[in-house]
Coordinates of C-alpha atoms and ligand atoms in Angstrom, one line a residue:
M21 CA 0.1 -0.1 0.0
A22 CA 1.3 3.3 -1.0
L23 CA 0.9 5.7 1.9
V24 CA 0.2 9.2 1.3
N25 CA 2.3 12.3 2.3
E26 CA -0.4 13.2 5.2
H27 CA 1.0 16.8 5.4
F28 CA -0.8 17.6 2.3
L29 CA -4.2 17.1 3.9
K30 CA -3.3 19.7 6.4
L31 CA -3.0 22.4 3.6
P32 CA -6.3 24.7 3.2
N33 CA -8.0 23.4 0.4
N34 CA -8.7 26.6 -1.5
Y35 CA -5.8 29.1 -3.0
L36 CA -6.7 32.6 -2.2
F37 CA -7.1 33.4 -5.8
A38 CA -9.5 30.3 -6.2
D39 CA -11.8 31.6 -3.8
I40 CA -11.5 35.2 -5.5
T41 CA -12.5 33.6 -8.6
K42 CA -15.2 31.7 -7.3
K43 CA -17.0 35.1 -5.6
V44 CA -16.3 37.0 -9.1
N45 CA -17.7 34.1 -11.2
A46 CA -20.6 34.3 -8.7
F47 CA -20.9 38.3 -9.2
R48 CA -20.6 37.8 -12.9
V49 CA -23.7 35.1 -12.8
M50 CA -26.1 38.0 -11.3
N51 CA -24.3 40.6 -13.3
P52 CA -23.5 39.2 -16.9
K53 CA -23.5 42.7 -18.4
A54 CA -21.0 44.0 -15.8
D55 CA -17.1 44.8 -17.0
V56 CA -15.3 43.4 -14.0
L57 CA -12.1 45.3 -13.9
S58 CA -8.9 43.4 -11.8
L59 CA -6.6 45.3 -9.5
G60 CA -6.2 42.0 -7.8
I61 CA -3.8 39.0 -9.0
G62 CA 0.2 39.9 -9.2
D63 CA 0.7 39.3 -12.7
V64 CA 2.0 41.5 -15.3
T65 CA 0.3 43.0 -18.4
Q66 CA 2.9 44.6 -20.6
P67 CA 4.5 42.6 -23.5
L68 CA 8.0 41.5 -23.2
C69 CA 10.7 44.2 -24.4
P70 CA 12.1 44.2 -28.1
V71 CA 15.3 43.3 -26.9
V72 CA 13.9 40.2 -25.1
V73 CA 12.1 39.4 -27.7
E74 CA 14.9 39.5 -30.3
A75 CA 17.2 37.3 -28.1
I76 CA 14.3 34.7 -27.7
H77 CA 14.0 34.4 -31.7
R78 CA 18.1 34.2 -32.2
A79 CA 18.0 31.8 -29.6
A80 CA 15.4 29.7 -31.1
D81 CA 17.1 30.1 -34.5
E82 CA 20.2 28.9 -32.8
L83 CA 18.6 25.6 -31.9
A84 CA 17.3 25.3 -35.4
T85 CA 20.8 23.8 -37.0
A86 CA 22.7 21.0 -36.0
E87 CA 25.7 23.2 -35.9
S88 CA 24.8 25.8 -33.1
F89 CA 21.9 23.1 -31.4
R90 CA 22.0 22.8 -27.9
G91 CA 20.7 20.1 -25.6
Y92 CA 21.1 20.0 -21.7
G93 CA 22.6 22.9 -20.4
P94 CA 24.5 23.4 -17.1
E95 CA 22.2 22.6 -14.2
Q96 CA 23.5 25.8 -12.4
G97 CA 23.1 27.9 -15.5
Y98 CA 24.9 29.4 -18.5
D99 CA 28.0 31.3 -17.5
F100 CA 27.1 34.1 -20.0
L101 CA 24.0 34.8 -17.7
R102 CA 25.7 34.4 -14.4
E103 CA 28.1 36.5 -15.5
A104 CA 26.0 39.1 -16.6
I105 CA 24.3 39.2 -13.3
L106 CA 27.5 39.2 -11.4
K107 CA 28.6 42.4 -13.2
N108 CA 25.4 44.2 -13.4
D109 CA 23.2 43.2 -10.3
F110 CA 26.0 43.2 -7.7
L111 CA 29.5 44.6 -8.7
P112 CA 28.2 48.1 -9.0
R113 CA 26.8 47.4 -5.1
G114 CA 30.3 46.5 -4.1
I115 CA 29.1 43.0 -3.8
H116 CA 31.7 40.7 -5.1
L117 CA 30.4 37.2 -6.0
D118 CA 31.8 34.0 -7.1
I119 CA 30.0 32.6 -10.2
D120 CA 29.2 29.3 -8.2
E121 CA 27.3 31.3 -5.7
I122 CA 24.7 32.1 -8.5
F123 CA 22.1 29.5 -9.5
I124 CA 20.1 30.3 -12.4
N125 CA 16.3 29.0 -11.8
D126 CA 13.2 28.8 -13.7
G127 CA 11.6 31.6 -11.3
A128 CA 11.6 32.5 -7.7
K129 CA 8.7 30.4 -6.6
S130 CA 10.3 27.0 -7.5
D131 CA 13.6 27.9 -5.2
T132 CA 11.8 29.7 -2.3
G133 CA 9.9 26.7 -2.1
N134 CA 12.2 24.1 -2.6
I135 CA 15.1 25.6 -0.5
Q136 CA 13.8 24.1 2.3
E137 CA 15.1 20.6 1.5
L138 CA 18.3 21.7 2.6
I139 CA 17.2 22.0 6.3
R140 CA 16.1 19.4 8.9
W141 CA 12.3 18.8 9.3
D142 CA 12.2 20.0 12.9
N143 CA 13.8 23.5 12.2
S144 CA 11.8 26.3 13.7
I145 CA 10.5 28.9 10.9
G146 CA 9.6 32.5 11.2
V147 CA 7.5 34.4 8.6
T148 CA 6.6 38.1 8.4
D149 CA 2.9 38.4 8.5
P150 CA 1.1 39.1 5.9
V151 CA 3.1 36.6 3.6
Y152 CA 3.7 35.1 0.1
P153 CA 1.9 31.7 0.8
V154 CA 4.8 29.4 -0.6
Y155 CA 7.1 29.9 2.1
I156 CA 4.7 28.4 4.6
D157 CA 2.8 26.2 2.4
S158 CA 6.2 24.5 1.2
N159 CA 7.0 23.9 4.7
A160 CA 3.6 22.5 5.6
M161 CA 4.0 19.9 3.0
I162 CA 6.9 17.9 4.8
G163 CA 5.3 18.6 8.4
R164 CA 7.7 21.5 9.4
A165 CA 4.9 24.3 9.8
G166 CA 2.8 21.6 12.3
I167 CA -1.0 22.0 12.0
K168 CA -3.2 25.2 10.9
G169 CA -5.6 26.2 13.5
D170 CA -9.0 28.0 13.4
D171 CA -7.3 31.4 13.6
G172 CA -5.3 30.8 10.4
R173 CA -2.1 30.2 12.3
W174 CA 0.5 27.3 11.9
S175 CA 1.3 25.6 15.3
N176 CA 5.2 25.5 14.4
V177 CA 5.3 29.0 12.5
V178 CA 6.4 32.1 14.4
Y179 CA 4.5 35.2 12.9
L180 CA 6.2 38.5 12.6
P181 CA 3.4 40.7 12.5
C182 CA 3.8 43.9 9.9
N183 CA 1.3 46.5 10.3
A184 CA 0.8 50.1 10.2
E185 CA 1.5 50.4 13.8
N186 CA 5.0 49.0 13.5
G187 CA 5.5 50.6 9.8
F188 CA 5.6 47.1 8.3
V189 CA 8.7 46.7 9.8
P190 CA 8.6 43.5 11.9
Q191 CA 9.9 43.1 15.4
L192 CA 12.7 40.8 16.0
P193 CA 11.4 37.7 17.4
D194 CA 11.5 37.2 21.0
R195 CA 12.9 33.8 21.2
R196 CA 15.4 32.0 18.6
V197 CA 14.0 31.0 15.1
D198 CA 16.2 28.7 12.8
V199 CA 15.0 30.2 9.7
I200 CA 13.2 33.3 8.7
Y201 CA 11.9 34.6 5.5
L202 CA 12.0 37.9 4.4
C203 CA 10.6 39.6 1.4
Y204 CA 11.6 43.2 0.4
P205 CA 10.3 45.2 -1.5
N206 CA 7.3 43.1 0.2
N207 CA 4.7 41.3 -1.5
P208 CA 1.7 41.9 -0.5
T209 CA 2.3 45.1 1.2
G210 CA 4.5 46.7 -1.3
T211 CA 6.4 48.3 1.7
V212 CA 10.1 48.3 1.7
I213 CA 13.1 48.0 4.6
S214 CA 15.9 50.3 5.0
K215 CA 19.1 49.2 5.4
N216 CA 19.3 49.8 9.0
E217 CA 16.6 47.8 9.7
L218 CA 18.0 45.0 7.3
R219 CA 21.0 45.1 9.5
K220 CA 19.3 44.5 12.7
W221 CA 18.2 41.3 11.0
V222 CA 21.8 40.1 9.6
N223 CA 22.9 40.8 13.1
Y224 CA 20.2 39.0 14.8
A225 CA 20.9 35.7 12.3
L226 CA 24.7 35.9 12.9
K227 CA 24.1 36.1 16.8
N228 CA 21.3 33.5 16.7
D229 CA 22.8 31.2 14.1
T230 CA 19.8 31.9 12.0
L231 CA 19.1 31.4 8.3
I232 CA 17.7 33.9 6.3
F233 CA 15.8 33.3 3.3
Y234 CA 15.4 36.6 1.2
D235 CA 13.1 37.1 -1.4
A236 CA 14.3 40.0 -3.4
A237 CA 11.9 39.3 -6.4
Y238 CA 10.7 43.1 -6.7
E239 CA 14.2 44.7 -6.3
A240 CA 14.0 46.4 -9.5
Y241 CA 10.8 48.6 -8.4
I242 CA 13.0 50.3 -5.6
Q243 CA 13.2 54.0 -6.6
D244 CA 14.5 55.2 -3.4
P245 CA 18.5 55.1 -3.5
D246 CA 18.7 54.5 0.3
I247 CA 16.9 51.3 0.2
P248 CA 19.0 47.8 -0.2
H249 CA 18.5 45.7 -3.4
S250 CA 20.2 42.8 -2.0
I251 CA 20.6 41.5 1.5
Y252 CA 24.7 41.2 0.7
E253 CA 24.7 44.9 0.6
I254 CA 24.6 44.2 4.6
R255 CA 28.0 43.3 6.1
G256 CA 28.0 39.7 7.3
A257 CA 25.1 38.5 5.2
R258 CA 26.8 36.2 2.9
K259 CA 27.2 34.0 6.4
C260 CA 23.5 33.8 6.9
A261 CA 21.5 34.7 3.9
I262 CA 20.4 32.9 0.8
E263 CA 18.6 35.4 -1.9
F264 CA 16.2 34.9 -4.5
H265 CA 15.7 37.1 -7.4
S266 CA 13.2 36.5 -10.1
Y267 CA 12.7 38.1 -13.9
S268 CA 9.1 37.8 -13.8
K269 CA 8.4 41.3 -12.3
T270 CA 11.6 42.7 -13.4
A271 CA 11.0 42.2 -17.1
G272 CA 7.7 40.5 -17.4
F273 CA 9.0 36.8 -17.5
T274 CA 5.8 35.1 -15.7
G275 CA 5.3 33.0 -18.8
V276 CA 9.0 33.0 -20.0
R277 CA 10.3 31.5 -16.7
C278 CA 13.8 32.6 -15.1
G279 CA 15.4 33.6 -12.4
Y280 CA 18.1 33.3 -10.1
T281 CA 19.1 32.3 -6.3
I282 CA 22.5 33.2 -4.6
V283 CA 24.0 30.6 -2.2
P284 CA 27.1 32.1 -0.5
K285 CA 30.1 29.9 -0.2
E286 CA 30.4 31.2 3.7
L287 CA 26.9 29.9 4.4
T288 CA 26.7 27.0 6.7
A289 CA 24.2 24.9 8.8
A290 CA 25.0 22.7 11.7
T291 CA 24.7 19.3 12.2
L292 CA 23.3 17.6 15.1
Q293 CA 27.1 17.1 16.3
G294 CA 27.8 20.8 15.8
E295 CA 29.9 20.4 12.7
R296 CA 29.4 23.1 10.2
I297 CA 28.1 22.3 6.7
P298 CA 28.4 24.7 3.4
L299 CA 25.0 24.9 2.1
N300 CA 26.4 25.9 -1.6
P301 CA 27.5 22.5 -2.3
L302 CA 24.7 20.8 -1.0
W303 CA 22.4 23.2 -3.2
N304 CA 24.3 22.5 -6.2
R305 CA 23.8 18.6 -5.4
R306 CA 20.1 19.1 -5.1
Q307 CA 20.0 21.0 -8.3
S308 CA 22.0 18.6 -10.1
T309 CA 20.1 15.6 -8.9
K310 CA 16.7 17.2 -9.5
F311 CA 16.9 20.2 -11.8
N312 CA 18.0 20.0 -15.7
G313 CA 18.6 23.7 -16.2
T314 CA 16.4 26.9 -17.2
S315 CA 15.7 26.5 -21.0
Y316 CA 18.5 27.9 -23.1
I317 CA 16.1 30.4 -24.8
S318 CA 14.9 31.8 -21.3
Q319 CA 18.5 32.5 -20.7
R320 CA 19.2 34.0 -23.7
A321 CA 16.3 36.3 -23.2
A322 CA 17.3 36.9 -19.4
E323 CA 20.8 38.1 -20.3
A324 CA 19.4 40.7 -23.2
I325 CA 17.6 42.6 -20.1
Y326 CA 21.7 43.6 -19.1
T327 CA 22.5 45.4 -22.4
P328 CA 22.0 49.1 -22.4
E329 CA 18.7 48.9 -24.5
G330 CA 17.7 45.9 -22.4
R331 CA 18.1 48.0 -19.0
Q332 CA 16.5 51.0 -20.8
Q333 CA 13.6 49.0 -22.1
V334 CA 12.7 47.0 -19.0
N335 CA 13.0 50.4 -16.9
A336 CA 10.5 52.4 -19.0
T337 CA 8.0 49.0 -18.7
I338 CA 8.8 49.5 -14.7
A339 CA 7.9 53.2 -15.0
Y340 CA 4.9 52.4 -16.4
Y341 CA 3.6 50.4 -13.7
M342 CA 4.9 52.7 -11.3
Q343 CA 2.8 55.8 -12.9
N344 CA -0.4 53.4 -12.0
A345 CA 1.0 53.0 -8.3
Q346 CA 1.2 56.8 -8.3
K347 CA -2.1 57.4 -9.6
M348 CA -3.6 54.6 -7.1
L349 CA -1.7 56.4 -4.2
T350 CA -3.2 60.1 -5.3
T351 CA -6.8 58.6 -5.8
F352 CA -7.1 56.4 -2.6
R353 CA -5.5 59.4 -0.3
A354 CA -7.6 62.0 -1.8
L355 CA -10.9 59.8 -1.2
G356 CA -9.5 59.5 2.1
Y357 CA -8.2 55.6 2.5
E358 CA -5.0 55.1 4.7
C359 CA -2.7 53.4 2.1
Y360 CA 1.0 52.0 2.2
G361 CA 3.4 50.5 -0.2
G362 CA 3.2 51.7 -4.1
E363 CA 6.6 53.8 -4.0
N364 CA 9.3 51.5 -4.2
A365 CA 7.0 48.2 -5.3
P366 CA 4.2 47.7 -7.6
Y367 CA 1.6 47.0 -4.7
I368 CA -0.7 49.3 -2.6
W369 CA -1.8 47.9 0.9
L370 CA -4.9 49.9 1.8
R371 CA -6.5 49.7 5.1
T372 CA -10.1 49.3 4.9
P373 CA -12.3 51.9 6.7
N374 CA -13.9 51.9 10.0
G375 CA -12.4 48.1 10.8
T376 CA -14.0 46.7 7.8
G377 CA -13.2 42.9 7.4
S378 CA -11.1 42.2 4.4
W379 CA -13.4 39.7 2.5
Q380 CA -16.3 42.3 3.2
F381 CA -14.3 45.1 1.6
F382 CA -13.4 42.9 -1.4
E383 CA -17.4 42.2 -1.8
E384 CA -18.6 45.7 -1.3
L385 CA -15.8 47.1 -3.9
L386 CA -16.8 44.1 -6.2
Y387 CA -20.5 44.8 -6.0
G388 CA -20.3 48.5 -5.7
A389 CA -17.6 49.5 -8.4
N390 CA -17.3 46.1 -10.2
V391 CA -13.5 46.2 -9.0
V392 CA -11.5 43.1 -8.0
C393 CA -8.9 43.6 -5.0
T394 CA -7.0 41.0 -3.2
P395 CA -8.2 40.5 0.6
G396 CA -5.4 41.0 2.9
V397 CA -6.2 38.4 5.5
G398 CA -5.5 35.8 2.4
F399 CA -2.3 36.7 3.2
G400 CA -2.1 35.9 6.9
P401 CA -4.0 36.9 10.0
S402 CA -2.1 40.4 10.4
G403 CA -3.7 40.8 6.9
E404 CA -7.0 41.4 8.1
G405 CA -8.6 44.7 7.9
Y406 CA -6.3 45.3 4.6
V407 CA -6.5 44.8 0.8
R408 CA -4.2 44.6 -1.7
F409 CA -4.5 46.4 -5.2
T410 CA -1.6 45.7 -8.0
A411 CA -0.3 48.5 -10.1
F412 CA 0.3 45.8 -12.8
G413 CA -2.8 46.5 -15.1
T414 CA -2.7 48.9 -18.2
H415 CA -3.0 52.5 -17.9
E416 CA -6.7 52.6 -19.5
R417 CA -8.1 49.5 -17.2
T418 CA -6.1 51.1 -14.1
E419 CA -7.5 54.9 -14.6
E420 CA -11.2 53.4 -15.4
A421 CA -10.9 51.3 -12.1
L422 CA -9.6 54.5 -10.0
D423 CA -12.8 56.5 -11.6
R424 CA -15.3 53.9 -10.7
I425 CA -13.9 53.4 -7.0
A426 CA -14.1 57.4 -6.7
R427 CA -17.6 57.1 -7.9
W428 CA -18.6 54.4 -5.5
A429 CA -16.8 55.9 -2.4
A430 CA -18.7 59.4 -3.1
Q431 CA -21.9 57.5 -2.7
Ligands
LIG519 C1 6.1 37.1 -8.1 C2 7.1 36.7 -7.0 C3 8.0 35.8 -7.1 C4 8.2 35.3 -8.4 O1 7.7 34.2 -8.8 P1 8.4 33.5 -10.0 O2 8.3 31.8 -9.8 O3 9.7 34.0 -10.6 O4 7.4 33.9 -11.4 C5 8.9 35.2 -5.8 N1 8.4 35.8 -4.7 C6 7.4 36.7 -4.8 C7 7.1 37.4 -3.1 C8 6.6 37.0 -5.9 O5 5.5 37.8 -5.7

């Protein structure tokens, strides 16, 4: 008899976005003529930039002849891309990485989910709350998160609340935690962490022998020059942190699939006997065993982003989304809403008025303005009383949604 991994049964049945779709569909059945505008799901809308499209065509042509055909590539990724990352994303910030510390992935979701394979099942984990659900669910799948209580909290997870009261910067935990997940700029709140605040986390990690998993998927949206793009801008971080990057939001690669993970060679974790084991060779072993590399075409597409034209084109798309964010902030604030984020990230985190519940506000907005947002509570208990809006829409749809919200709010 094959026994199932029962940890999967502890996961909530419905994924947040499935719940949202269900409610939107119910609305559509009753209001078939309504044009529902979504500022909900975090997917991009603008096409790939021209240099990326050209690189994809060129790579496809290379694969079309026996002379230039390529089969399996290195599991860690091609050096042409790893070198471009090193030179463009890290050297200008004074971070010197070895090429073997860069692992090309097929998007950051896979690696933020997979990385927990490197640590024992009984490590304690801490997450900011609200949180990108992958961090908890991937741990729940092997039993590390414990069981989910009626209050929405997992028994073995330390929640670090992020709310307006603490400026969305979590307090250091009052006990030791083995592993901490941090995501900045943050999804879902759109808020950022300063170098000083991040330094506190690195120091906590060094002092407590804690491992930090740092998700920098929205790093390209940072506008403020004082906000760190990488945790390795903080001294000592190489000894305690793994960092994840993605081209999904940077360059519209949600469908192309490519990103990278940094596992520094100085980073170690302990055996029960106290021996220090470097994690870089372990991750290399894991990837060589379970991953056959990101597609050549995607890696060439990513490389193109680092050309001068590529940078300029990618920045133009980011600026396009950030114009949406700016308009959203201006409109919401003029309507009297309290909102956060949206300045260095494509998300706006809006506090629902008068303590309205997240789901109730979601429904009121759907039925009143035919606009979809994401209920904050879907990202964790501290998200209750907030909703998330994304700036990834087109200008036209975003403006239309804002007009409708303004008319609805004025009623
Ligand atoms: C979108 C996103 C990612 C990136 O996912 P990909 O698999 O690279 O598309 C990673 N982390 C967070 C928090 C995200 O929102």
